Coordinates of C-alpha atoms in Angstrom, one line a residue:
Chain A
M1 CA -77.8 87.9 35.8
T2 CA -74.5 86.6 34.7
Y3 CA -72.8 88.5 31.8
I4 CA -71.3 86.6 28.9
D5 CA -67.7 87.6 29.5
E6 CA -68.0 86.6 33.2
Q7 CA -69.4 83.2 32.0
L8 CA -66.4 82.8 29.7
N9 CA -63.9 83.8 32.4
A10 CA -65.6 81.4 34.8
L11 CA -65.5 78.6 32.3
A12 CA -61.7 79.1 31.6
Q13 CA -61.0 79.0 35.4
Q14 CA -63.2 75.9 35.8
Y15 CA -61.1 74.2 33.1
L16 CA -57.9 75.2 34.8
R17 CA -59.1 73.5 38.0
Q18 CA -60.2 70.4 36.2
V19 CA -56.7 69.7 34.7
M20 CA -55.8 68.2 38.0
K21 CA -58.0 65.3 37.0
L22 CA -56.2 65.0 33.6
S23 CA -52.5 64.5 34.9
P24 CA -50.4 65.6 37.9
T25 CA -48.0 67.3 35.3
L26 CA -50.7 69.5 34.0
A27 CA -51.7 70.1 37.7
D28 CA -48.2 71.3 38.6
A29 CA -48.1 73.6 35.6
S30 CA -51.4 75.1 36.5
H31 CA -50.4 75.5 40.1
E32 CA -47.1 77.2 39.1
K33 CA -49.1 79.5 36.7
R34 CA -47.2 78.1 33.7
L35 CA -50.5 77.0 32.1
R36 CA -52.6 79.5 30.3
L37 CA -56.0 79.6 28.5
T38 CA -57.1 82.5 26.3
L39 CA -60.0 83.4 24.0
E40 CA -59.3 86.1 21.5
T41 CA -60.6 87.7 18.3
A42 CA -58.6 89.2 15.4
Q43 CA -58.7 92.4 17.4
G44 CA -57.0 91.0 20.5
I45 CA -57.5 89.0 23.7
L46 CA -60.9 88.8 25.4
I47 CA -60.3 86.3 28.1
D48 CA -56.9 85.5 29.7
T49 CA -56.4 83.3 32.7
S50 CA -52.8 84.3 33.1
S51 CA -51.9 86.9 35.7
H52 CA -48.3 86.8 34.6
S53 CA -48.8 87.8 31.0
E54 CA -45.2 89.2 30.8
Y55 CA -43.9 85.6 30.9
F56 CA -45.9 84.8 27.7
E57 CA -44.4 86.8 25.0
R58 CA -46.9 86.9 22.1
D59 CA -44.9 88.3 19.4
W60 CA -44.1 85.0 17.8
K61 CA -47.8 84.2 17.7
Y62 CA -48.5 86.6 15.0
N63 CA -47.2 83.8 12.8
L64 CA -49.9 81.4 13.8
I65 CA -53.1 83.5 13.8
P66 CA -52.5 84.9 10.2
I67 CA -51.8 81.3 9.0
L68 CA -55.3 80.3 10.3
A69 CA -56.9 83.6 9.2
S70 CA -55.5 83.3 5.7
N71 CA -57.0 79.9 5.2
Q72 CA -60.5 80.5 3.9
A73 CA -61.9 77.1 4.8
D74 CA -65.0 77.2 7.0
D75 CA -64.2 74.1 9.0
E76 CA -62.7 74.3 12.4
Q77 CA -58.9 74.1 12.5
T78 CA -56.2 73.6 15.1
C79 CA -52.6 74.8 15.0
L80 CA -50.0 73.0 17.3
F81 CA -46.6 74.3 18.2
F82 CA -44.2 72.3 20.4
S83 CA -40.8 73.4 21.5
S84 CA -38.5 72.8 24.5
E85 CA -39.6 76.2 25.9
R86 CA -43.3 76.2 25.3
W87 CA -46.3 74.3 23.9
E88 CA -48.9 76.4 22.2
L89 CA -52.1 74.9 20.9
L90 CA -54.5 77.2 18.8
A91 CA -58.0 76.4 17.7
H92 CA -60.2 78.5 15.7
F93 CA -64.0 78.7 15.2
K94 CA -66.2 81.2 13.3
L95 CA -69.3 82.9 14.4
E96 CA -70.9 84.3 11.3
T97 CA -67.9 85.8 9.6
L98 CA -66.1 86.6 12.8
P99 CA -63.1 84.3 13.7
F100 CA -62.5 83.4 17.4
Y101 CA -59.2 81.8 18.6
T102 CA -58.8 79.7 21.7
T103 CA -55.4 78.7 23.0
V104 CA -53.7 76.5 25.6
S105 CA -50.2 77.5 26.4
I106 CA -47.6 75.8 28.7
L107 CA -44.3 77.4 29.5
N108 CA -41.3 75.2 30.2
P109 CA -43.2 71.9 29.4
P110 CA -42.3 68.6 30.6
H111 CA -39.8 66.8 28.5
N112 CA -40.5 63.3 27.0
E113 CA -44.2 63.3 28.0
Y114 CA -45.6 62.9 24.5
A115 CA -48.8 61.4 25.7
L116 CA -49.5 64.6 27.6
R117 CA -49.9 66.4 24.3
Y118 CA -53.1 64.4 23.5
E119 CA -54.6 65.4 26.8
V120 CA -53.7 69.0 26.3
Q121 CA -55.3 68.8 22.9
A122 CA -58.4 67.3 24.4
L123 CA -58.5 70.3 27.0
L124 CA -58.3 72.7 24.1
D125 CA -61.0 71.0 22.1
C126 CA -63.4 71.0 25.2
F127 CA -62.7 74.7 25.9
N128 CA -63.1 75.6 22.3
R129 CA -66.5 73.9 21.9
K130 CA -67.8 75.3 25.1
C131 CA -66.9 78.9 24.2
Q132 CA -68.4 78.5 20.8
K133 CA -71.6 77.3 22.3
I134 CA -71.9 80.2 24.7
L135 CA -71.1 82.8 22.0
T136 CA -73.3 81.2 19.4
D137 CA -76.3 81.1 21.8
F138 CA -75.7 84.8 22.8
F139 CA -75.5 85.9 19.3
A140 CA -78.6 84.0 18.2
D141 CA -80.5 85.5 21.2
L142 CA -79.9 89.1 20.3
L143 CA -83.3 89.3 18.7
S144 CA -84.9 87.3 21.5
E145 CA -87.7 88.6 23.6
N146 CA -87.4 86.0 26.2
S147 CA -85.3 87.9 28.7
Q148 CA -87.2 89.2 31.8
E149 CA -86.3 92.8 31.4
N150 CA -87.6 92.8 27.8
K151 CA -91.0 91.5 28.9
Q152 CA -91.4 94.2 31.4
S153 CA -90.7 97.1 29.2
S154 CA -92.4 97.9 25.9
H155 CA -90.5 98.8 22.8
S156 CA -91.6 99.7 19.3
H157 CA -88.4 98.7 17.4
D158 CA -86.4 95.5 17.0
E159 CA -83.4 97.7 17.0
I160 CA -83.9 98.7 20.6
L161 CA -84.3 94.9 21.4
I162 CA -81.0 94.0 19.9
I163 CA -79.2 96.8 21.8
K164 CA -80.9 95.9 25.1
N165 CA -79.7 92.2 24.8
L166 CA -76.2 93.4 23.8
I167 CA -75.8 95.1 27.1
H168 CA -75.9 91.6 28.6
F169 CA -72.5 90.7 27.2
T170 CA -70.3 92.7 29.6
P171 CA -70.9 94.8 32.7
H172 CA -68.3 97.2 31.4
T173 CA -70.6 98.7 28.7
E174 CA -70.9 102.4 29.6
C175 CA -73.2 103.2 26.7
L176 CA -74.9 101.9 23.5
A177 CA -76.6 104.6 21.4
L178 CA -78.2 104.9 18.0
L179 CA -77.7 108.2 16.4
D180 CA -79.4 109.8 13.4
P181 CA -77.6 111.5 10.5
D182 CA -77.7 114.9 12.1
G183 CA -75.9 113.8 15.2
F184 CA -78.9 113.5 17.5
V185 CA -79.4 110.6 19.9
L186 CA -82.3 108.3 18.9
T187 CA -82.0 105.9 21.9
A188 CA -79.3 105.4 24.5
I189 CA -78.9 102.4 26.9
G190 CA -76.1 101.6 29.3
N191 CA -74.8 100.3 32.6
D192 CA -73.6 103.8 33.4
P193 CA -76.0 106.1 35.1
Q194 CA -75.0 108.9 32.9
A195 CA -75.3 106.8 29.7
E196 CA -77.6 109.5 28.0
Q197 CA -75.1 112.2 28.6
K198 CA -72.2 110.0 27.3
A199 CA -74.3 109.2 24.2
H200 CA -74.7 113.0 23.6
N201 CA -71.0 113.5 23.8
L202 CA -70.5 110.6 21.3
A203 CA -73.0 112.1 19.0
L204 CA -71.1 115.4 19.0
F205 CA -67.8 113.7 18.4
Y206 CA -69.2 111.8 15.5
Y207 CA -70.9 114.8 13.9
R208 CA -67.8 117.0 14.2
S209 CA -65.5 114.3 12.8
L210 CA -67.8 113.8 9.8
R211 CA -67.7 117.4 9.2
E212 CA -63.9 117.3 9.2
F213 CA -63.7 114.3 6.9
S214 CA -65.9 116.1 4.4
L215 CA -62.9 118.3 3.5
L216 CA -61.3 115.2 1.8
D217 CA -63.2 114.5 -1.4
A218 CA -64.9 111.2 -1.4
V219 CA -63.5 109.9 1.9
E220 CA -66.3 108.8 4.0
P221 CA -65.5 107.1 7.3
I222 CA -67.2 103.8 8.0
R223 CA -66.1 103.5 11.5
M224 CA -64.1 105.5 14.0
Q225 CA -62.6 104.2 17.1
F226 CA -61.0 106.1 19.9
S227 CA -59.2 104.3 22.7
S228 CA -57.1 105.0 25.7
N229 CA -55.7 103.3 28.7
H230 CA -59.0 102.7 30.3
N231 CA -61.8 103.0 27.9
A232 CA -62.8 102.8 24.2
V233 CA -65.4 104.3 22.1
L234 CA -66.5 103.3 18.6
V235 CA -68.9 105.0 16.3
G236 CA -69.9 104.0 12.9
M237 CA -72.6 103.9 10.2
I238 CA -74.6 100.7 10.1
E239 CA -74.5 99.2 6.6
R240 CA -77.5 99.7 4.3
T241 CA -78.9 102.5 6.7
N242 CA -78.1 106.1 7.5
I243 CA -78.2 105.5 11.2
S244 CA -75.1 105.3 13.3
L245 CA -74.3 103.2 16.4
A246 CA -72.0 104.4 19.2
I247 CA -70.5 102.1 21.9
S248 CA -68.6 103.2 24.8
V249 CA -66.8 100.5 27.0
F250 CA -64.3 100.8 29.9
G251 CA -61.8 98.4 31.5
K252 CA -58.6 96.5 30.6
N253 CA -60.0 94.9 27.5
A254 CA -62.0 97.8 26.3
K255 CA -60.6 98.0 22.8
E256 CA -61.3 94.3 22.1
L257 CA -64.7 94.3 23.7
V258 CA -65.9 97.4 21.7
D259 CA -64.8 95.8 18.5
L260 CA -66.7 92.6 19.3
L261 CA -69.8 94.4 20.4
W262 CA -69.8 96.4 17.2
I263 CA -69.5 93.4 15.1
F264 CA -72.4 91.7 16.9
A265 CA -74.6 94.7 16.7
E266 CA -73.8 95.8 13.2
S267 CA -74.3 92.5 11.7
K268 CA -77.7 92.0 13.3
L269 CA -78.9 95.5 12.7
S270 CA -77.8 95.6 9.0
L271 CA -79.5 92.1 8.5
L272 CA -82.6 93.5 10.0
A273 CA -82.5 96.5 7.7
A274 CA -81.9 94.2 4.6
R275 CA -84.7 91.9 5.6
T276 CA -87.4 94.4 6.4
A277 CA -86.2 97.4 4.1
K278 CA -87.0 99.6 7.2
F279 CA -85.0 101.0 9.9
W280 CA -86.4 102.9 12.9
G281 CA -89.8 102.8 11.4
A282 CA -88.8 104.5 8.2
D283 CA -88.4 103.0 4.6
L284 CA -84.8 102.6 3.5
E285 CA -83.9 104.2 0.1
A286 CA -82.2 101.9 -2.3
T287 CA -78.4 102.5 -1.9
R288 CA -76.6 104.0 -4.8
R289 CA -73.8 102.1 -6.3
T290 CA -70.3 103.4 -5.7
V291 CA -68.8 104.6 -8.9
R292 CA -65.8 106.6 -7.5
I293 CA -63.0 104.9 -5.5
R294 CA -59.7 106.0 -4.3
D295 CA -56.5 104.0 -4.2
S296 CA -54.6 106.6 -2.2
W297 CA -55.3 109.0 0.6
F298 CA -53.7 111.9 -1.5
N299 CA -54.9 111.2 -5.1
P300 CA -58.3 112.2 -6.2
P301 CA -61.0 109.5 -6.6
K302 CA -61.3 107.7 -9.9
L303 CA -64.4 106.4 -11.7
V304 CA -65.1 102.6 -11.3
P305 CA -65.3 101.6 -15.0
L306 CA -68.7 100.0 -15.6
A307 CA -67.8 99.8 -19.4
K308 CA -65.1 100.6 -21.7
Y309 CA -66.3 104.1 -22.8
V310 CA -68.3 106.8 -21.0
S311 CA -69.9 110.1 -22.0
C312 CA -71.4 112.9 -19.9
K313 CA -74.8 114.4 -20.7
G314 CA -74.6 117.7 -22.2
L315 CA -71.1 117.0 -23.7
K316 CA -70.6 115.9 -27.4
S317 CA -67.6 113.7 -26.8
F318 CA -67.0 110.3 -25.3
H319 CA -63.9 109.3 -23.1
I320 CA -62.2 106.5 -21.3
P321 CA -63.3 106.3 -17.7
T322 CA -59.8 107.7 -16.4
C323 CA -60.1 110.9 -18.5
I324 CA -59.3 114.0 -16.4
T325 CA -62.3 115.9 -17.8
L326 CA -64.7 113.5 -16.1
S327 CA -63.1 113.9 -12.7
R328 CA -65.8 116.4 -11.3
S329 CA -68.7 115.1 -13.3
N330 CA -71.7 114.0 -11.5
E331 CA -72.1 110.1 -11.8
V332 CA -75.9 110.3 -12.5
M333 CA -75.1 112.2 -15.8
L334 CA -72.9 109.5 -17.3
N335 CA -73.7 107.2 -20.1
W336 CA -71.6 103.9 -20.5
F337 CA -70.8 102.3 -24.0
A338 CA -69.3 98.8 -24.4
T339 CA -67.8 99.5 -27.8
R340 CA -66.3 102.6 -29.7
S341 CA -68.8 102.1 -32.6
E342 CA -71.7 102.3 -30.2
A343 CA -70.5 105.7 -28.8
I344 CA -69.9 107.1 -32.3
H345 CA -73.3 105.8 -33.6
S346 CA -75.1 107.8 -30.8
G347 CA -73.6 111.0 -32.2
L348 CA -70.5 111.6 -30.0
S349 CA -67.1 112.3 -31.2
P350 CA -63.8 111.0 -29.5
C351 CA -62.3 113.3 -26.7
N352 CA -59.2 115.3 -27.7
T353 CA -57.6 114.8 -24.3
C354 CA -57.7 111.0 -23.7
H355 CA -58.1 109.9 -27.3
P356 CA -60.5 106.9 -26.7
Chain B
M1 CA -31.6 107.4 15.7
N2 CA -33.3 110.5 14.2
T3 CA -36.9 111.1 13.4
F4 CA -36.4 110.6 9.8
T5 CA -35.0 107.1 10.2
F6 CA -37.7 106.3 12.8
L7 CA -40.4 107.1 10.2
H8 CA -38.6 105.4 7.4
N9 CA -38.4 102.1 9.5
I10 CA -42.1 102.2 10.1
L11 CA -42.9 102.8 6.4
L12 CA -41.0 99.7 5.5
I13 CA -42.9 97.4 7.9
S14 CA -45.9 96.9 5.5
S15 CA -46.5 97.4 1.8
Q16 CA -50.0 98.6 2.9
I17 CA -48.6 101.7 4.7
E18 CA -48.9 104.7 2.3
A19 CA -47.5 107.5 4.6
V20 CA -46.1 107.8 8.1
I21 CA -46.4 111.5 9.3
C22 CA -45.2 113.0 12.5
L23 CA -47.3 116.0 13.5
S24 CA -47.9 118.4 16.4
K25 CA -51.1 118.3 18.3
D26 CA -52.0 121.6 16.6
G27 CA -52.1 119.7 13.3
F28 CA -48.8 121.0 11.8
P29 CA -46.8 118.3 10.0
L30 CA -43.2 118.1 11.4
Q31 CA -41.8 115.2 9.4
W32 CA -43.1 112.6 7.1
R33 CA -42.3 109.6 4.8
T34 CA -44.4 108.6 2.0
H35 CA -44.0 106.7 -1.2
T36 CA -44.8 109.8 -3.4
T37 CA -44.4 113.5 -3.2
V38 CA -47.7 114.6 -1.6
S39 CA -49.2 117.5 0.4
V40 CA -49.9 116.3 3.9
E41 CA -51.1 119.5 5.6
E42 CA -54.9 118.9 5.0
I43 CA -54.9 115.4 6.3
C44 CA -52.7 116.4 9.3
S45 CA -55.2 119.1 10.3
I46 CA -58.1 116.7 10.0
A47 CA -56.4 114.1 12.1
A48 CA -55.4 116.5 14.8
T49 CA -58.7 118.1 15.0
I50 CA -60.6 114.8 15.3
F51 CA -58.0 113.7 17.9
A52 CA -58.5 116.7 20.0
V53 CA -62.3 116.6 19.7
G54 CA -62.2 113.0 20.8
Q55 CA -60.1 113.8 23.9
D56 CA -62.4 116.5 24.8
Y57 CA -65.8 114.8 24.3
I58 CA -64.7 111.4 25.6
L59 CA -63.0 113.1 28.6
I60 CA -59.6 111.4 28.2
P61 CA -56.7 113.2 30.1
K62 CA -54.3 114.7 27.8
T63 CA -51.3 112.8 29.4
D64 CA -52.9 109.4 28.9
Y65 CA -52.1 107.3 25.9
S66 CA -54.9 107.6 23.3
C67 CA -55.3 106.2 19.7
L68 CA -57.8 107.2 17.0
S69 CA -58.5 104.6 14.2
V70 CA -60.6 105.4 11.3
L71 CA -61.7 102.9 8.7
T72 CA -62.9 104.3 5.3
K73 CA -63.7 102.5 2.0
H74 CA -60.2 102.8 0.6
G75 CA -58.1 103.0 3.7
Y76 CA -57.4 102.9 7.3
M77 CA -56.0 105.9 9.3
V78 CA -54.4 105.4 12.7
T79 CA -53.4 108.5 14.8
F80 CA -51.8 108.0 18.2
A81 CA -50.1 110.2 20.8
I82 CA -46.4 109.4 20.7
S83 CA -45.5 112.1 23.2
E84 CA -47.3 114.8 25.0
K85 CA -47.0 117.2 22.1
V86 CA -46.6 115.0 19.0
L87 CA -48.9 112.6 17.2
L88 CA -48.0 109.9 14.8
L89 CA -50.2 109.4 11.8
I90 CA -50.1 106.2 9.7
L91 CA -52.1 105.9 6.6
F92 CA -52.9 102.3 5.2
I93 CA -54.3 101.5 1.9
G94 CA -57.1 99.0 2.5
N95 CA -57.8 97.4 5.8
P96 CA -54.7 95.8 7.5
H97 CA -54.9 93.0 9.9
A98 CA -55.4 94.2 13.5
R99 CA -52.2 92.6 14.7
T100 CA -50.2 94.4 12.0
V101 CA -51.5 97.7 13.4
Q102 CA -50.8 96.7 17.1
S103 CA -47.2 95.6 16.3
I104 CA -46.5 98.9 14.4
I105 CA -47.9 101.0 17.4
H106 CA -45.9 98.8 19.8
K107 CA -42.6 99.3 17.7
A108 CA -43.2 103.0 17.4
L109 CA -43.8 103.5 21.2
T110 CA -40.7 101.3 22.0
E111 CA -38.3 103.1 19.6
K112 CA -39.4 106.6 20.3
S113 CA -37.3 106.6 23.5
N114 CA -34.2 106.6 21.3
I115 CA -35.2 109.8 19.7
P116 CA -34.4 113.1 21.6
E117 CA -37.1 115.1 20.0
L118 CA -39.8 112.6 21.2
S119 CA -38.5 112.2 24.7
E120 CA -41.6 113.4 26.7
D121 CA -43.3 110.6 28.4
I122 CA -47.0 109.7 28.3
N123 CA -48.7 107.3 30.6
I124 CA -49.2 103.9 28.9

């Protein structure tokens, strides 16, 4: 079985070898390691053919990717940069809502060889389309039962199927686990022989972290990532469910890989939950609308104004949504009024604090 | 450069940064720069606790570089070890671009060598 990141690496190396057929100038650049192909996400580099990355300073490239990222168009785009010191061609495609960027870079490019730029652009275009195909097929197959391993084992949940297929992205995945709200492991799969023990450790880490965050009023972590030199861990709640997913990856690109695996898994699992209204065999409760938000880590949360005036059951006054007397009231006890006269007609009087 | 200037320079990088706090690994705030006058003890204690819990449960050596990132509905929190005994905590409003966060971490780790109080090295 060939993992997806190994396929992408092999593809990039294959294209580097094939540049010799395009032009001798590109072949020289490849031989002298001045030519570089990369595949990256918004979180960082996934595939990099250069073994001399210190020669390719990437600080300036922050100006190119945000330009592509800020453009909301769904069609594919390319950014071209040509200078006497380097050529950098950057292409972009989207997989669901996740952007991927492929680049071809040449350091100390040949002068006055303008026709070569078209060949480099063609190289980028081919590499970009091939990467897009591999990733799109993998993402589409996450719910597939066609793999040999899945045929041999029985499973009662589509959620396990998604996670089992996700293992096939990279051999560096130590552990993928689903956790319940109390911090227990529902299922754990991984390439590491101690995947279950690692899953238990991640569950304890998540449970203790949630307990710490509960000290900050209305601050609920969506996702927590812990990364070091050699490994990265990501734990977070799956949207529309109360189940958490924990991923542990080791290696040089651990941080980028764990982000990518999370996005793949979370989008499929939350889509499954939305479609079936079930998760792990249990019915999902309808999610409550958020009525309190914060615009600062230090200020208390504020009510989201659903209408102009609000009153609390049990009180005889009506208020504006930002009134301090409502800061601790339970949102299910609130009544909303569009106009002042409506509130007065229901027998309420204006608040003496906020003077609505 | 002193720690105050170092923190102030980081605060000015992005308008999304609400606070930059230097704290000990025990959770005590050492110095901070924020846009308003706020109490930082609680959030420092929480960040340091989760950081220590993460290092213990994920079995990361204390001398290795490690970084904790937490995304919540209203903001993003980044805590990373800037030296063996000191953490740097950066609070963002909203969800910043990943490259903004990476560039801030890179800048902090580069400039900390100019600050005598943060001179202990960690393995990066």
